[in-house]
Amino acid sequence: MSPRKSFKYVYIPCDPACAMEELTMEIPEGREMECLLDTLKEHFRNASGTLGTSAEQKALFRKQLEEQSGKKIDDDMMDIASRMQMVQPVALLPGGKATNWEHVNLYVDDRGISKGLRRNDRACGLALECGAPTDIVGDAFLARILDDDDRFERHDFTLDEMSSSAPWVKRAYTLQIAKKQNSGDVQEQIRAMGGMKDAANVMNLQDNLPEPGPPPGSIDDTGSQLYKWSQEGEDVVVVVPVRETTTKADVKCVVKKDRIRLEVTDAPNEGERLIVDDANELCSDVTPDECSWSIVKDRDGSKRLELTLTKGKAMRWPCFTRMNSAPETKQ
């Protein structure tokens, strides 16, 4: 861990009339990783936007919860629901060898859309400048970390770096564009490799084209897994079909460096609620600060949960978890 005692980060209010601020946070001993997220959870919990600011809005929120759960929501349950808070990281500068493992992330309210928070035009504009366009609502915070698996450090991010001409923004844009282009190049290479493998088979040269496979016993191909997964470049994407009534409040997702726990609590059968058990170690480490999930609604009204994990190391995963892994869904 870093000997740093504090670090600087930037606050981007969603209200355009409010100026951006450079803030400093003291690092409690042994809590360098958690300190920022804990502080931001408290900010998002207290600065709840329009939700809960009037009796009418509270009544609407209660009605929504009752429709989702099919149960009567009392004041105690309302209080618990109102206090549930998560922070969603949005990677602007993805860390890796090209950046010497430097990451620059936006942190936003995971419940911002359901709270009816206003669009944060400055944060959206910054994400666009970085080549990572996304719709951001509510207040946002910008911070820098260094994470290479062996060490985790919080580094300063200052207000004077909030410029489209800042070196980190240009580097982020270049990397994001290259990532999209490389995705197409990799798919082309895979198609080419398919032709090479056919030729190798004819010439009995299979040994010249080794392909790593999953460890013995790691794959569960019985079809009993409740998720599908695939990978593209630095990302691993997990997809889970969910009910049309499922909301973010029904999802519990805890991402650690070497394992995840994913639950959907409104699944009709109890045996279908635990999607990924954290008793099973991931194939390789991930970067928790850059992982995120969302519920996506398709045109036919169906919904799916998508969890995107950022690999800690650039390598192909032969399996998702080291035991009881669903087979990879090929793109």
CSV table of C-alpha atoms in Angstrom, one decimal:
chain,number,residue,atom,x,y,z
A,1,MET,CA,0.0,0.0,0.0
A,2,SER,CA,1.0,3.6,-0.6
A,3,PRO,CA,2.5,5.7,2.2
A,4,ARG,CA,0.3,8.6,1.0
A,5,LYS,CA,-1.8,10.2,3.8
A,6,SER,CA,-4.2,12.0,1.5
A,7,PHE,CA,-5.2,12.4,-2.2
A,8,LYS,CA,-7.1,15.0,-4.3
A,9,TYR,CA,-10.2,14.3,-6.4
A,10,VAL,CA,-12.7,16.4,-8.3
A,11,TYR,CA,-16.4,16.9,-7.7
A,12,ILE,CA,-18.7,17.6,-10.7
A,13,PRO,CA,-22.1,18.7,-9.6
A,14,CYS,CA,-25.0,17.9,-11.8
A,15,ASP,CA,-26.3,21.5,-11.3
A,16,PRO,CA,-24.6,23.5,-14.0
A,17,ALA,CA,-24.9,26.6,-11.8
A,18,CYS,CA,-22.6,25.0,-9.2
A,19,ALA,CA,-18.8,25.2,-9.8
A,20,MET,CA,-16.7,22.1,-9.9
A,21,GLU,CA,-14.5,21.6,-6.8
A,22,GLU,CA,-11.1,20.1,-6.0
A,23,LEU,CA,-11.4,18.1,-2.8
A,24,THR,CA,-8.9,16.4,-0.6
A,25,MET,CA,-9.5,13.2,1.3
A,26,GLU,CA,-7.4,11.8,4.2
A,27,ILE,CA,-6.7,8.1,3.9
A,28,PRO,CA,-7.5,6.1,7.0
A,29,GLU,CA,-4.9,3.5,7.9
A,30,GLY,CA,-5.6,0.3,6.0
A,31,ARG,CA,-8.6,1.7,4.1
A,32,GLU,CA,-7.0,3.1,1.0
A,33,MET,CA,-9.3,1.1,-1.3
A,34,GLU,CA,-12.6,1.7,0.6
A,35,CYS,CA,-12.3,5.3,1.8
A,36,LEU,CA,-13.4,7.0,-1.4
A,37,LEU,CA,-16.3,4.7,-2.1
A,38,ASP,CA,-17.6,4.9,1.5
A,39,THR,CA,-17.5,8.7,1.4
A,40,LEU,CA,-19.3,8.8,-2.0
A,41,LYS,CA,-22.0,6.4,-0.8
A,42,GLU,CA,-22.8,8.8,2.0
A,43,HIS,CA,-22.9,11.7,-0.4
A,44,PHE,CA,-25.2,10.0,-2.8
A,45,ARG,CA,-27.4,8.8,0.1
A,46,ASN,CA,-27.8,12.3,1.5
A,47,ALA,CA,-28.0,14.2,-1.8
A,48,SER,CA,-30.9,12.1,-3.1
A,49,GLY,CA,-32.1,14.6,-5.6
A,50,THR,CA,-35.8,14.7,-6.2
A,51,LEU,CA,-36.5,11.3,-4.6
A,52,GLY,CA,-37.9,11.7,-1.1
A,53,THR,CA,-38.0,15.5,-1.1
A,54,SER,CA,-41.8,15.6,-0.9
A,55,ALA,CA,-44.7,13.4,0.5
A,56,GLU,CA,-45.9,12.9,-3.0
A,57,GLN,CA,-42.6,11.6,-4.2
A,58,LYS,CA,-42.2,9.3,-1.2
A,59,ALA,CA,-45.7,7.9,-1.9
A,60,LEU,CA,-44.7,7.2,-5.5
A,61,PHE,CA,-41.5,5.5,-4.4
A,62,ARG,CA,-43.5,3.3,-1.9
A,63,LYS,CA,-46.0,2.4,-4.6
A,64,GLN,CA,-43.2,1.4,-6.9
A,65,LEU,CA,-41.6,-0.8,-4.2
A,66,GLU,CA,-45.0,-2.5,-3.4
A,67,GLU,CA,-45.6,-3.2,-7.1
A,68,GLN,CA,-42.2,-4.7,-7.5
A,69,SER,CA,-42.3,-6.9,-4.3
A,70,GLY,CA,-46.1,-7.6,-4.2
A,71,LYS,CA,-46.0,-6.8,-0.5
A,72,LYS,CA,-47.0,-4.0,1.7
A,73,ILE,CA,-44.1,-1.7,2.5
A,74,ASP,CA,-44.1,-0.3,6.0
A,75,ASP,CA,-42.1,2.7,7.2
A,76,ASP,CA,-39.2,0.5,8.4
A,77,MET,CA,-38.8,-1.2,5.1
A,78,MET,CA,-39.1,2.2,3.3
A,79,ASP,CA,-36.2,3.5,5.5
A,80,ILE,CA,-34.1,0.5,4.6
A,81,ALA,CA,-34.9,0.9,0.9
A,82,SER,CA,-34.0,4.6,1.0
A,83,ARG,CA,-30.7,3.9,2.6
A,84,MET,CA,-29.5,1.3,0.1
A,85,GLN,CA,-26.8,2.9,-1.9
A,86,MET,CA,-24.1,1.8,-4.4
A,87,VAL,CA,-21.5,3.7,-6.3
A,88,GLN,CA,-21.0,2.9,-10.0
A,89,PRO,CA,-17.5,3.4,-11.5
A,90,VAL,CA,-17.3,4.6,-15.1
A,91,ALA,CA,-13.8,4.0,-16.6
A,92,LEU,CA,-12.6,6.9,-18.6
A,93,LEU,CA,-8.9,6.0,-18.7
A,94,PRO,CA,-8.7,2.2,-18.6
A,95,GLY,CA,-5.6,1.0,-16.7
A,96,GLY,CA,-3.1,-1.3,-18.3
A,97,LYS,CA,0.4,-1.6,-19.5
A,98,ALA,CA,-0.1,1.3,-22.0
A,99,THR,CA,-0.9,3.6,-19.0
A,100,ASN,CA,1.5,2.1,-16.5
A,101,TRP,CA,-1.6,0.8,-14.7
A,102,GLU,CA,-3.0,4.3,-14.2
A,103,HIS,CA,-6.8,4.4,-14.0
A,104,VAL,CA,-9.0,7.5,-14.1
A,105,ASN,CA,-12.6,6.8,-13.1
A,106,LEU,CA,-15.9,8.7,-12.8
A,107,TYR,CA,-18.0,7.6,-9.8
A,108,VAL,CA,-21.7,8.1,-10.0
A,109,ASP,CA,-24.9,7.2,-8.1
A,110,ASP,CA,-25.9,3.7,-9.0
A,111,ARG,CA,-29.6,4.6,-8.4
A,112,GLY,CA,-29.4,8.0,-10.2
A,113,ILE,CA,-31.9,7.1,-12.9
A,114,SER,CA,-34.5,5.6,-10.5
A,115,LYS,CA,-34.1,8.7,-8.3
A,116,GLY,CA,-35.0,10.9,-11.3
A,117,LEU,CA,-31.7,12.8,-11.0
A,118,ARG,CA,-30.9,15.4,-13.7
A,119,ARG,CA,-28.4,14.8,-16.5
A,120,ASN,CA,-24.8,15.8,-15.7
A,121,ASP,CA,-23.9,17.6,-18.9
A,122,ARG,CA,-20.3,18.3,-17.8
A,123,ALA,CA,-19.6,14.7,-16.9
A,124,CYS,CA,-21.3,13.5,-20.1
A,125,GLY,CA,-19.1,15.9,-22.1
A,126,LEU,CA,-16.0,14.7,-20.4
A,127,ALA,CA,-16.8,11.0,-21.1
A,128,LEU,CA,-17.4,11.9,-24.7
A,129,GLU,CA,-14.0,13.7,-25.0
A,130,CYS,CA,-12.4,10.5,-23.6
A,131,GLY,CA,-14.0,8.3,-26.3
A,132,ALA,CA,-16.4,6.6,-23.8
A,133,PRO,CA,-19.8,8.3,-24.4
A,134,THR,CA,-22.4,7.4,-21.7
A,135,ASP,CA,-25.4,9.1,-20.1
A,136,ILE,CA,-24.6,10.2,-16.6
A,137,VAL,CA,-27.1,11.6,-14.2
A,138,GLY,CA,-26.6,13.1,-10.8
A,139,ASP,CA,-23.4,14.3,-9.2
A,140,ALA,CA,-20.2,12.8,-10.3
A,141,PHE,CA,-16.7,12.5,-8.9
A,142,LEU,CA,-13.4,12.0,-10.7
A,143,ALA,CA,-10.4,10.2,-9.2
A,144,ARG,CA,-7.1,8.5,-10.2
A,145,ILE,CA,-5.7,5.2,-9.0
A,146,LEU,CA,-2.7,3.0,-9.7
A,147,ASP,CA,-3.6,-0.7,-9.6
A,148,ASP,CA,-1.3,-3.3,-11.1
A,149,ASP,CA,-2.6,-6.3,-8.9
A,150,ASP,CA,0.5,-6.1,-6.7
A,151,ARG,CA,-0.2,-2.6,-5.3
A,152,PHE,CA,-3.1,-0.2,-5.1
A,153,GLU,CA,-2.5,3.5,-4.7
A,154,ARG,CA,-4.7,6.6,-4.8
A,155,HIS,CA,-3.0,9.4,-6.7
A,156,ASP,CA,-4.0,13.1,-7.0
A,157,PHE,CA,-6.5,14.2,-9.6
A,158,THR,CA,-6.7,18.0,-9.7
A,159,LEU,CA,-9.1,20.6,-11.1
A,160,ASP,CA,-6.6,21.9,-13.7
A,161,GLU,CA,-6.8,18.5,-15.4
A,162,MET,CA,-10.4,19.1,-16.2
A,163,SER,CA,-9.7,20.1,-19.8
A,164,SER,CA,-10.2,18.4,-23.2
A,165,SER,CA,-6.6,19.3,-23.9
A,166,ALA,CA,-5.2,17.5,-20.8
A,167,PRO,CA,-2.8,14.8,-21.7
A,168,TRP,CA,-4.8,12.1,-19.8
A,169,VAL,CA,-7.9,12.9,-21.9
A,170,LYS,CA,-6.0,12.6,-25.2
A,171,ARG,CA,-4.5,9.3,-24.0
A,172,ALA,CA,-7.9,8.0,-22.9
A,173,TYR,CA,-9.5,8.9,-26.3
A,174,THR,CA,-6.6,7.2,-28.2
A,175,LEU,CA,-6.9,4.0,-26.0
A,176,GLN,CA,-10.7,3.8,-26.3
A,177,ILE,CA,-10.7,4.2,-30.0
A,178,ALA,CA,-7.8,1.7,-30.3
A,179,LYS,CA,-9.8,-0.7,-28.2
A,180,LYS,CA,-12.8,-0.5,-30.5
A,181,GLN,CA,-10.6,-0.9,-33.6
A,182,ASN,CA,-8.7,-3.8,-32.0
A,183,SER,CA,-11.9,-5.6,-31.3
A,184,GLY,CA,-12.6,-5.7,-35.0
A,185,ASP,CA,-9.0,-6.7,-35.7
A,186,VAL,CA,-9.2,-9.5,-33.2
A,187,GLN,CA,-12.4,-10.8,-34.8
A,188,GLU,CA,-10.7,-10.7,-38.2
A,189,GLN,CA,-7.7,-12.6,-36.8
A,190,ILE,CA,-9.9,-15.2,-35.3
A,191,ARG,CA,-11.6,-15.8,-38.7
A,192,ALA,CA,-8.1,-16.0,-40.3
A,193,MET,CA,-7.0,-18.4,-37.6
A,194,GLY,CA,-10.0,-20.6,-38.4
A,195,GLY,CA,-8.7,-20.9,-42.0
A,196,MET,CA,-5.2,-21.6,-40.8
A,197,LYS,CA,-6.4,-24.3,-38.5
A,198,ASP,CA,-8.3,-26.0,-41.5
A,199,ALA,CA,-5.0,-25.9,-43.4
A,200,ALA,CA,-3.1,-27.3,-40.5
A,201,ASN,CA,-5.5,-30.2,-40.1
A,202,VAL,CA,-5.0,-31.1,-43.8
A,203,MET,CA,-1.2,-31.0,-43.4
A,204,ASN,CA,-1.2,-32.7,-39.9
A,205,LEU,CA,0.3,-29.6,-38.3
A,206,GLN,CA,-2.1,-29.4,-35.4
A,207,ASP,CA,0.8,-29.3,-32.9
A,208,ASN,CA,2.0,-26.0,-34.4
A,209,LEU,CA,-1.2,-24.3,-33.4
A,210,PRO,CA,-1.7,-24.9,-29.7
A,211,GLU,CA,-4.8,-23.4,-28.1
A,212,PRO,CA,-5.2,-23.2,-24.4
A,213,GLY,CA,-8.2,-25.0,-23.0
A,214,PRO,CA,-10.0,-24.9,-19.7
A,215,PRO,CA,-8.6,-26.8,-16.8
A,216,PRO,CA,-10.0,-30.3,-16.4
A,217,GLY,CA,-13.2,-30.3,-14.4
A,218,SER,CA,-13.7,-26.6,-14.5
A,219,ILE,CA,-16.6,-26.5,-17.1
A,220,ASP,CA,-20.1,-27.5,-16.2
A,221,ASP,CA,-21.7,-28.2,-19.6
A,222,THR,CA,-24.9,-29.6,-18.2
A,223,GLY,CA,-26.8,-26.4,-18.9
A,224,SER,CA,-27.6,-25.9,-15.2
A,225,GLN,CA,-25.8,-22.5,-14.9
A,226,LEU,CA,-28.1,-19.5,-14.7
A,227,TYR,CA,-25.8,-17.2,-16.7
A,228,LYS,CA,-23.9,-16.9,-19.9
A,229,TRP,CA,-20.5,-15.3,-20.3
A,230,SER,CA,-18.3,-14.1,-23.1
A,231,GLN,CA,-15.1,-12.0,-23.4
A,232,GLU,CA,-13.8,-9.3,-25.7
A,233,GLY,CA,-10.4,-7.8,-25.2
A,234,GLU,CA,-10.1,-6.6,-21.6
A,235,ASP,CA,-13.7,-7.2,-20.7
A,236,VAL,CA,-15.6,-10.2,-19.5
A,237,VAL,CA,-19.4,-9.9,-19.8
A,238,VAL,CA,-21.9,-12.0,-17.8
A,239,VAL,CA,-25.5,-12.0,-19.0
A,240,VAL,CA,-28.4,-13.2,-16.9
A,241,PRO,CA,-32.1,-13.3,-18.1
A,242,VAL,CA,-34.3,-11.7,-15.5
A,243,ARG,CA,-38.0,-11.1,-15.1
A,244,GLU,CA,-39.8,-8.0,-16.6
A,245,THR,CA,-40.5,-6.7,-13.1
A,246,THR,CA,-36.8,-7.0,-11.9
A,247,THR,CA,-35.2,-3.7,-10.8
A,248,LYS,CA,-31.8,-2.8,-9.5
A,249,ALA,CA,-33.2,-3.2,-6.0
A,250,ASP,CA,-33.6,-6.9,-6.7
A,251,VAL,CA,-29.9,-7.4,-7.6
A,252,LYS,CA,-27.1,-7.9,-5.1
A,253,CYS,CA,-23.6,-7.8,-6.7
A,254,VAL,CA,-20.3,-7.9,-4.8
A,255,VAL,CA,-17.2,-7.8,-6.9
A,256,LYS,CA,-13.8,-8.7,-5.3
A,257,LYS,CA,-10.5,-9.1,-6.9
A,258,ASP,CA,-10.7,-12.8,-7.3
A,259,ARG,CA,-14.4,-13.7,-7.0
A,260,ILE,CA,-17.9,-12.3,-7.3
A,261,ARG,CA,-21.2,-12.9,-5.7
A,262,LEU,CA,-24.3,-12.2,-7.9
A,263,GLU,CA,-27.9,-12.7,-6.7
A,264,VAL,CA,-31.2,-11.8,-8.2
A,265,THR,CA,-33.6,-11.9,-5.2
A,266,ASP,CA,-36.9,-11.8,-7.1
A,267,ALA,CA,-36.3,-15.0,-9.0
A,268,PRO,CA,-39.4,-17.2,-8.7
A,269,ASN,CA,-37.5,-20.2,-7.4
A,270,GLU,CA,-35.2,-20.0,-4.4
A,271,GLY,CA,-32.6,-22.2,-6.2
A,272,GLU,CA,-32.4,-19.6,-9.1
A,273,ARG,CA,-31.6,-16.6,-6.9
A,274,LEU,CA,-27.8,-17.2,-6.5
A,275,ILE,CA,-26.4,-16.7,-10.0
A,276,VAL,CA,-22.6,-16.8,-9.2
A,277,ASP,CA,-21.4,-18.1,-5.9
A,278,ASP,CA,-18.4,-16.4,-4.4
A,279,ALA,CA,-17.2,-19.7,-3.2
A,280,ASN,CA,-15.9,-20.3,-6.7
A,281,GLU,CA,-12.8,-18.4,-7.6
A,282,LEU,CA,-12.7,-16.5,-10.9
A,283,CYS,CA,-10.4,-17.7,-13.6
A,284,SER,CA,-8.2,-14.7,-13.1
A,285,ASP,CA,-8.2,-11.4,-11.1
A,286,VAL,CA,-10.4,-8.4,-12.1
A,287,THR,CA,-10.2,-4.7,-11.3
A,288,PRO,CA,-13.2,-4.1,-9.0
A,289,ASP,CA,-13.2,-0.3,-9.4
A,290,GLU,CA,-13.8,-0.7,-13.1
A,291,CYS,CA,-16.5,-3.3,-13.0
A,292,SER,CA,-20.2,-2.4,-13.4
A,293,TRP,CA,-23.6,-3.8,-14.0
A,294,SER,CA,-26.9,-2.7,-15.4
A,295,ILE,CA,-30.4,-4.0,-16.3
A,296,VAL,CA,-31.1,-3.8,-20.0
A,297,LYS,CA,-34.6,-3.9,-21.5
A,298,ASP,CA,-35.0,-5.3,-25.0
A,299,ARG,CA,-37.5,-4.2,-27.6
A,300,ASP,CA,-39.8,-7.2,-26.9
A,301,GLY,CA,-40.0,-6.1,-23.2
A,302,SER,CA,-37.7,-8.8,-21.9
A,303,LYS,CA,-34.9,-7.9,-19.5
A,304,ARG,CA,-31.4,-9.1,-18.9
A,305,LEU,CA,-28.8,-8.3,-16.3
A,306,GLU,CA,-25.4,-7.5,-17.8
A,307,LEU,CA,-22.3,-7.5,-15.6
A,308,THR,CA,-19.0,-6.2,-17.2
A,309,LEU,CA,-15.8,-7.2,-15.5
A,310,THR,CA,-12.5,-5.6,-16.4
A,311,LYS,CA,-9.6,-8.1,-16.5
A,312,GLY,CA,-6.7,-7.4,-14.2
A,313,LYS,CA,-4.3,-8.9,-16.8
A,314,ALA,CA,-4.6,-9.0,-20.6
A,315,MET,CA,-5.2,-12.7,-21.2
A,316,ARG,CA,-7.8,-15.0,-22.6
A,317,TRP,CA,-9.9,-16.7,-20.0
A,318,PRO,CA,-10.4,-20.4,-20.7
A,319,CYS,CA,-13.2,-20.5,-18.2
A,320,PHE,CA,-15.2,-18.1,-16.1
A,321,THR,CA,-14.7,-19.7,-12.6
A,322,ARG,CA,-12.1,-22.3,-11.8
A,323,MET,CA,-14.8,-24.7,-10.8
A,324,ASN,CA,-18.4,-25.1,-12.0
A,325,SER,CA,-18.0,-22.6,-14.8
A,326,ALA,CA,-20.6,-22.2,-17.6
A,327,PRO,CA,-19.0,-22.7,-21.0
A,328,GLU,CA,-18.1,-19.5,-22.9
A,329,THR,CA,-20.6,-18.1,-25.3
A,330,LYS,CA,-18.7,-17.6,-28.5
A,331,GLN,CA,-19.3,-14.2,-30.3
